[in-house]
Amino acid sequence: MISDLRLQQFRSYQDASFEFSQGVNIIVGPNGSGKTNLLEALLVLAVGRSYRVGDAELLSFGAEWCRLDADIHGSNATRTVKIKTIPKQSKTYDINGKQYFRLTQPHLLPVVLFEPNHLQLLHGAPELRRNYLDDLLELTMPGFISFRKNYRRLLSQRNALLKRPRLPSTQELFPWNLRLSELGATIARARAELISQLAESLPALYKDLSQTETALSIEYHPKFPIESYESHMLAKLESHVVEDAQRGFTAYGPHREDFMVYFANNPAAETASRGETRTALLALKILELQQLEQVRGQTPLLLLDDVFSELDGARRQALTTYVQRYQTFITTTDADLVIQHFTEAANIIPIQKAIT
């Protein structure tokens, strides 16, 4: 748990300090006041990078350096992130007085982020959903980072071969086809298993958050049978060399697959309202928390940017109640809502304007 944070020359903050509770912290203020910047600082502190911009843009306008300092309650740890642009750009991390130039897995603070662009997950391109699964698997499955990286490398190499003026023979492509099939099966099975785990808890969790009886489900749609994925994918790659060469890319494998969320057996992309979409995404984020907590043995942080929009009162209350056991940071512009409903259940952090 982050008990306090000081920001120096970070975004809109010249020098500001905040104290946090171990439960729900609601950051309230008008647009442009720095709410999301504070949320972003917490993410940089946890994982070393922003979800919005590169390191140089985290510095206040005209500044040559920025710094974040925090105390971690429960482990008596201190954590500092320093970013400089002069004489050259650099970033260092100080954890309990020891300096690091990059954060490896043991030094990351587990964190789950929701921000408005995530609403595209259910309605947007399949690549968004594939990346969602693979990003979570990188954090929860040992070795998946390597599987994903190697698959992408081999896929790029095979696609380059397909684009050559002379059509490569099946024999020439066999080493790529074989290894792609092996790695593709590993990735597809990992995704299918993750979706299976999510599917066990998602329906009940959605009902709790939505305060409705709407049936929500989630399914992975592989191109080949999971139990014999390697052989089916290999056969498809070998029998479609001409077609792939005409397209200029490999058309089969986990890089072309998708998962779907359904409301009462209807695709969410076709039937879900914005409120339903937001609630479904929040349910998935809570399941991410549980996955990370199980793997890391450490309670993650939960960062929710502009989460109350399009949620009715019952869903807001249900969400706030559900995340009490996690250290949660929620941004909102609705001061009246916070005063009426959350002053006793949460730590309120008012921000009137950008702090300079």
Short mmCIF file of C-alpha atoms in Angstrom, two decimals, residues 3-325:
data_model
loop_
_atom_site.label_atom_id
_atom_site.label_comp_id
_atom_site.label_asym_id
_atom_site.label_seq_id
_atom_site.Cartn_x
_atom_site.Cartn_y
_atom_site.Cartn_z
CA SER A 3 0.79 5.60 2.20
CA ASP A 4 2.00 8.92 0.77
CA LEU A 5 3.39 10.43 -2.42
CA ARG A 6 5.34 13.58 -3.24
CA LEU A 7 5.47 14.88 -6.81
CA GLN A 8 8.11 17.37 -7.92
CA GLN A 9 8.00 18.93 -11.39
CA PHE A 10 5.79 16.07 -12.57
CA ARG A 11 3.24 17.10 -15.19
CA SER A 12 1.09 19.90 -13.68
CA TYR A 13 2.58 19.47 -10.18
CA GLN A 14 5.56 21.62 -9.19
CA ASP A 15 5.74 20.33 -5.61
CA ALA A 16 2.77 18.58 -4.03
CA SER A 17 2.26 15.87 -1.44
CA PHE A 18 -0.67 13.52 -0.81
CA GLU A 19 -1.59 10.97 1.85
CA PHE A 20 -3.66 7.90 0.99
CA SER A 21 -5.82 5.40 2.84
CA GLN A 22 -5.49 1.65 2.43
CA GLY A 23 -8.98 1.40 0.93
CA VAL A 24 -10.76 3.62 -1.59
CA ASN A 25 -9.28 7.03 -2.39
CA ILE A 26 -11.44 9.32 -4.53
CA ILE A 27 -9.60 12.13 -6.33
CA VAL A 28 -12.17 14.83 -7.11
CA GLY A 29 -11.75 18.06 -9.05
CA PRO A 30 -12.71 19.88 -12.25
CA ASN A 31 -11.37 19.00 -15.66
CA GLY A 32 -7.76 20.09 -16.09
CA SER A 33 -7.06 20.10 -12.36
CA GLY A 34 -4.48 17.29 -12.46
CA LYS A 35 -6.54 14.27 -11.33
CA THR A 36 -5.35 11.99 -14.13
CA ASN A 37 -1.78 13.29 -13.70
CA LEU A 38 -1.86 12.07 -10.10
CA LEU A 39 -3.16 8.69 -11.22
CA GLU A 40 -0.43 8.58 -13.84
CA ALA A 41 2.21 9.31 -11.19
CA LEU A 42 1.03 6.30 -9.19
CA LEU A 43 1.37 4.11 -12.28
CA VAL A 44 4.88 5.41 -13.03
CA LEU A 45 5.83 4.75 -9.44
CA ALA A 46 4.52 1.17 -9.68
CA VAL A 47 5.77 0.03 -13.09
CA GLY A 48 8.14 2.76 -14.25
CA ARG A 49 6.20 4.06 -17.26
CA SER A 50 3.14 6.05 -18.23
CA TYR A 51 0.22 4.70 -20.23
CA ARG A 52 -0.11 8.03 -22.07
CA VAL A 53 3.26 9.55 -22.98
CA GLY A 54 7.02 9.00 -23.04
CA ASP A 55 9.28 9.85 -20.14
CA ALA A 56 10.32 13.31 -21.39
CA GLU A 57 6.69 14.47 -21.45
CA LEU A 58 6.23 13.64 -17.77
CA LEU A 59 8.33 16.65 -16.80
CA SER A 60 6.60 19.95 -16.07
CA PHE A 61 6.92 22.51 -18.85
CA GLY A 62 10.46 23.86 -18.97
CA ALA A 63 11.73 21.49 -16.24
CA GLU A 64 14.95 19.50 -16.62
CA TRP A 65 13.98 16.80 -14.12
CA CYS A 66 11.03 15.36 -12.21
CA ARG A 67 10.83 13.17 -9.14
CA LEU A 68 8.31 10.94 -7.34
CA ASP A 69 8.84 9.84 -3.73
CA ALA A 70 6.60 7.40 -1.87
CA ASP A 71 6.43 5.37 1.30
CA ILE A 72 5.08 1.83 1.02
CA HIS A 73 3.09 0.90 4.13
CA GLY A 74 3.41 -2.63 5.45
CA SER A 75 6.91 -3.23 4.11
CA ASN A 76 8.56 -0.10 5.53
CA ALA A 77 9.87 0.56 2.03
CA THR A 78 10.64 3.78 0.23
CA ARG A 79 10.43 4.20 -3.52
CA THR A 80 11.70 7.01 -5.73
CA VAL A 81 11.56 7.60 -9.47
CA LYS A 82 13.81 10.27 -11.02
CA ILE A 83 13.69 11.37 -14.64
CA LYS A 84 16.23 13.80 -16.11
CA THR A 85 16.68 15.30 -19.58
CA ILE A 86 19.96 17.15 -18.93
CA PRO A 87 22.74 16.42 -19.89
CA LYS A 88 20.94 13.44 -21.48
CA GLN A 89 17.66 11.71 -20.79
CA SER A 90 17.84 9.15 -18.00
CA LYS A 91 15.59 7.44 -15.48
CA THR A 92 16.57 5.87 -12.17
CA TYR A 93 14.70 4.08 -9.43
CA ASP A 94 15.65 4.08 -5.75
CA ILE A 95 14.08 1.28 -3.72
CA ASN A 96 15.02 1.27 -0.04
CA GLY A 97 18.13 3.27 -0.83
CA LYS A 98 19.36 0.98 -3.62
CA GLN A 99 19.53 2.39 -7.14
CA TYR A 100 18.26 0.62 -10.26
CA PHE A 101 18.23 1.69 -13.89
CA ARG A 102 15.29 -0.50 -14.81
CA LEU A 103 12.56 -2.33 -12.95
CA THR A 104 12.56 -6.09 -13.21
CA GLN A 105 9.54 -8.21 -12.31
CA PRO A 106 10.35 -8.54 -8.58
CA HIS A 107 10.53 -4.75 -8.23
CA LEU A 108 7.24 -3.97 -9.96
CA LEU A 109 4.25 -3.10 -7.82
CA PRO A 110 1.26 -5.07 -9.14
CA VAL A 111 -1.29 -2.64 -10.52
CA VAL A 112 -4.46 -2.70 -12.63
CA LEU A 113 -5.49 0.38 -14.61
CA PHE A 114 -8.84 1.37 -16.10
CA GLU A 115 -8.93 4.45 -18.31
CA PRO A 116 -11.63 5.60 -20.76
CA ASN A 117 -9.85 4.26 -23.87
CA HIS A 118 -10.28 0.75 -22.46
CA LEU A 119 -13.99 1.02 -23.31
CA GLN A 120 -12.98 0.15 -26.88
CA LEU A 121 -12.06 -3.36 -25.73
CA LEU A 122 -15.50 -4.86 -26.32
CA HIS A 123 -16.37 -2.84 -29.43
CA GLY A 124 -13.00 -2.21 -31.07
CA ALA A 125 -10.64 -4.22 -33.25
CA PRO A 126 -9.77 -7.84 -32.32
CA GLU A 127 -6.14 -6.80 -31.81
CA LEU A 128 -7.22 -4.89 -28.69
CA ARG A 129 -8.68 -8.05 -27.19
CA ARG A 130 -5.69 -10.19 -28.15
CA ASN A 131 -3.34 -7.68 -26.53
CA TYR A 132 -5.53 -7.57 -23.43
CA LEU A 133 -5.19 -11.32 -22.94
CA ASP A 134 -1.49 -11.46 -23.82
CA ASP A 135 -0.59 -8.49 -21.59
CA LEU A 136 -2.30 -10.18 -18.65
CA LEU A 137 -0.64 -13.51 -19.43
CA GLU A 138 2.77 -11.81 -19.44
CA LEU A 139 2.11 -10.80 -15.83
CA THR A 140 0.65 -14.10 -14.65
CA MET A 141 2.22 -16.95 -16.68
CA PRO A 142 5.94 -17.69 -16.36
CA GLY A 143 7.66 -17.71 -19.75
CA PHE A 144 4.79 -16.15 -21.69
CA ILE A 145 6.80 -13.03 -22.47
CA SER A 146 9.29 -15.20 -24.34
CA PHE A 147 6.57 -17.20 -26.13
CA ARG A 148 4.92 -13.99 -27.33
CA LYS A 149 8.15 -12.34 -28.40
CA ASN A 150 9.39 -15.41 -30.31
CA TYR A 151 6.04 -15.90 -32.02
CA ARG A 152 6.03 -12.31 -33.25
CA ARG A 153 9.62 -12.63 -34.50
CA LEU A 154 8.93 -15.85 -36.41
CA LEU A 155 5.69 -14.48 -37.83
CA SER A 156 7.52 -11.43 -39.14
CA GLN A 157 10.18 -13.62 -40.72
CA ARG A 158 7.62 -15.87 -42.41
CA ASN A 159 5.73 -12.85 -43.72
CA ALA A 160 8.98 -11.45 -45.14
CA LEU A 161 9.56 -14.74 -46.97
CA LEU A 162 6.04 -14.64 -48.38
CA LYS A 163 6.65 -11.19 -49.87
CA ARG A 164 9.69 -12.23 -51.89
CA PRO A 165 9.31 -12.20 -55.70
CA ARG A 166 9.89 -15.94 -55.83
CA LEU A 167 7.30 -18.02 -54.01
CA PRO A 168 9.02 -20.04 -51.26
CA SER A 169 8.45 -23.77 -51.36
CA THR A 170 6.70 -25.68 -48.59
CA GLN A 171 10.06 -27.26 -47.76
CA GLU A 172 11.70 -23.85 -47.37
CA LEU A 173 8.92 -22.66 -45.08
CA PHE A 174 8.71 -25.84 -43.03
CA PRO A 175 11.01 -24.69 -40.15
CA TRP A 176 8.94 -21.50 -39.71
CA ASN A 177 5.65 -23.36 -40.10
CA LEU A 178 6.62 -25.94 -37.51
CA ARG A 179 7.88 -23.52 -34.88
CA LEU A 180 5.00 -21.10 -35.45
CA SER A 181 2.56 -23.96 -34.94
CA GLU A 182 4.25 -24.99 -31.70
CA LEU A 183 4.34 -21.48 -30.28
CA GLY A 184 0.88 -20.71 -31.64
CA ALA A 185 -0.54 -23.69 -29.78
CA THR A 186 1.13 -22.58 -26.56
CA ILE A 187 -0.32 -19.08 -26.88
CA ALA A 188 -3.81 -20.27 -27.87
CA ARG A 189 -3.97 -22.75 -24.99
CA ALA A 190 -2.81 -20.12 -22.50
CA ARG A 191 -5.48 -17.71 -23.74
CA ALA A 192 -8.19 -20.38 -23.67
CA GLU A 193 -7.25 -21.35 -20.11
CA LEU A 194 -7.28 -17.70 -18.99
CA ILE A 195 -10.70 -17.13 -20.57
CA SER A 196 -11.95 -20.30 -18.87
CA GLN A 197 -10.82 -18.93 -15.50
CA LEU A 198 -12.44 -15.55 -16.17
CA ALA A 199 -15.65 -17.23 -17.32
CA GLU A 200 -16.05 -18.96 -13.97
CA SER A 201 -16.33 -15.71 -12.00
CA LEU A 202 -17.43 -13.08 -14.51
CA PRO A 203 -21.21 -13.77 -14.59
CA ALA A 204 -21.72 -13.52 -10.82
CA LEU A 205 -19.38 -10.56 -10.49
CA TYR A 206 -21.20 -8.66 -13.24
CA LYS A 207 -24.53 -9.25 -11.51
CA ASP A 208 -23.09 -7.92 -8.25
CA LEU A 209 -21.72 -4.78 -9.89
CA SER A 210 -24.68 -4.10 -12.18
CA GLN A 211 -27.33 -4.93 -9.59
CA THR A 212 -29.20 -6.76 -12.35
CA GLU A 213 -29.84 -10.36 -13.38
CA THR A 214 -28.36 -9.90 -16.86
CA ALA A 215 -26.41 -13.00 -17.92
CA LEU A 216 -22.86 -12.12 -19.00
CA SER A 217 -20.51 -14.65 -20.58
CA ILE A 218 -17.11 -14.68 -22.26
CA GLU A 219 -15.70 -17.12 -24.83
CA TYR A 220 -12.42 -17.57 -26.68
CA HIS A 221 -12.71 -18.42 -30.39
CA PRO A 222 -9.64 -20.31 -31.62
CA LYS A 223 -9.30 -21.18 -35.29
CA PHE A 224 -8.35 -24.77 -34.51
CA PRO A 225 -9.25 -27.37 -31.84
CA ILE A 226 -7.23 -26.54 -28.73
CA GLU A 227 -6.25 -30.15 -28.01
CA SER A 228 -4.69 -30.62 -31.48
CA TYR A 229 -3.85 -27.02 -32.31
CA GLU A 230 -0.26 -27.69 -33.49
CA SER A 231 -1.12 -30.27 -36.14
CA HIS A 232 -4.11 -28.34 -37.46
CA MET A 233 -2.22 -25.06 -37.68
CA LEU A 234 0.77 -26.73 -39.34
CA ALA A 235 -1.47 -28.37 -41.93
CA LYS A 236 -3.20 -25.05 -42.65
CA LEU A 237 0.08 -23.15 -43.04
CA GLU A 238 1.47 -25.77 -45.41
CA SER A 239 -1.67 -25.97 -47.54
CA HIS A 240 -2.17 -22.20 -47.88
CA VAL A 241 1.27 -20.98 -48.93
CA VAL A 242 0.00 -19.61 -52.25
CA GLU A 243 -2.91 -17.79 -50.61
CA ASP A 244 -0.67 -16.35 -47.90
CA ALA A 245 1.84 -15.19 -50.52
CA GLN A 246 -0.94 -13.45 -52.46
CA ARG A 247 -2.06 -11.68 -49.29
CA GLY A 248 1.49 -10.96 -48.21
CA PHE A 249 0.93 -12.20 -44.66
CA THR A 250 0.16 -15.30 -42.63
CA ALA A 251 -3.62 -15.63 -42.27
CA TYR A 252 -3.81 -18.38 -39.65
CA GLY A 253 -2.72 -18.57 -36.03
CA PRO A 254 -3.40 -16.94 -32.66
CA HIS A 255 -2.52 -13.52 -34.14
CA ARG A 256 -5.84 -13.74 -36.03
CA GLU A 257 -8.05 -14.98 -33.17
CA ASP A 258 -10.46 -13.23 -30.84
CA PHE A 259 -12.63 -13.53 -27.77
CA MET A 260 -16.19 -12.29 -27.35
CA VAL A 261 -18.29 -11.05 -24.46
CA TYR A 262 -22.02 -11.78 -24.58
CA PHE A 263 -25.01 -10.21 -22.86
CA ALA A 264 -27.81 -12.80 -22.68
CA ASN A 265 -26.10 -14.71 -25.53
CA ASN A 266 -25.94 -11.58 -27.72
CA PRO A 267 -22.56 -10.08 -28.66
CA ALA A 268 -21.72 -7.12 -26.44
CA ALA A 269 -20.44 -5.17 -29.45
CA GLU A 270 -23.96 -5.24 -30.91
CA THR A 271 -26.23 -4.91 -27.88
CA ALA A 272 -24.44 -3.47 -24.83
CA SER A 273 -25.19 0.07 -23.66
CA ARG A 274 -22.32 2.31 -22.55
CA GLY A 275 -23.21 1.68 -18.91
CA GLU A 276 -23.25 -2.08 -19.47
CA THR A 277 -19.96 -1.92 -21.35
CA ARG A 278 -18.32 0.07 -18.57
CA THR A 279 -19.61 -2.32 -15.91
CA ALA A 280 -18.41 -5.36 -17.87
CA LEU A 281 -14.95 -3.80 -18.25
CA LEU A 282 -14.82 -3.05 -14.53
CA ALA A 283 -15.71 -6.67 -13.79
CA LEU A 284 -12.81 -7.79 -16.00
CA LYS A 285 -10.49 -5.35 -14.22
CA ILE A 286 -11.48 -6.77 -10.83
CA LEU A 287 -10.76 -10.28 -12.13
CA GLU A 288 -7.36 -8.99 -13.26
CA LEU A 289 -6.75 -7.91 -9.68
CA GLN A 290 -7.57 -11.36 -8.43
CA GLN A 291 -5.35 -13.03 -11.04
CA LEU A 292 -2.39 -10.81 -10.14
CA GLU A 293 -2.93 -11.23 -6.43
CA GLN A 294 -2.97 -15.00 -6.76
CA VAL A 295 0.24 -15.11 -8.82
CA ARG A 296 2.22 -12.39 -7.07
CA GLY A 297 1.04 -13.05 -3.52
CA GLN A 298 0.68 -9.28 -3.16
CA THR A 299 -2.43 -7.13 -3.22
CA PRO A 300 -2.39 -4.96 -6.38
CA LEU A 301 -3.23 -1.29 -6.67
CA LEU A 302 -6.37 -0.40 -8.62
CA LEU A 303 -6.36 2.83 -10.66
CA LEU A 304 -9.73 3.91 -12.09
CA ASP A 305 -9.82 7.06 -14.24
CA ASP A 306 -13.23 8.67 -14.75
CA VAL A 307 -14.94 5.45 -13.78
CA PHE A 308 -18.23 6.86 -12.47
CA SER A 309 -19.34 8.26 -15.83
CA GLU A 310 -22.38 6.43 -17.22
CA LEU A 311 -22.81 4.36 -14.05
CA ASP A 312 -26.03 4.83 -12.12
CA GLY A 313 -26.05 5.28 -8.36
CA ALA A 314 -26.50 1.59 -7.56
CA ARG A 315 -23.54 0.58 -9.74
CA ARG A 316 -21.32 3.29 -8.25
CA GLN A 317 -22.11 2.12 -4.74
CA ALA A 318 -21.64 -1.54 -5.67
CA LEU A 319 -18.26 -0.82 -7.28
CA THR A 320 -16.99 1.20 -4.32
CA THR A 321 -18.09 -1.50 -1.90
CA TYR A 322 -16.53 -4.28 -3.97
CA VAL A 323 -13.07 -2.69 -4.20
CA GLN A 324 -12.77 -1.74 -0.52
CA ARG A 325 -10.29 -4.54 0.12
#
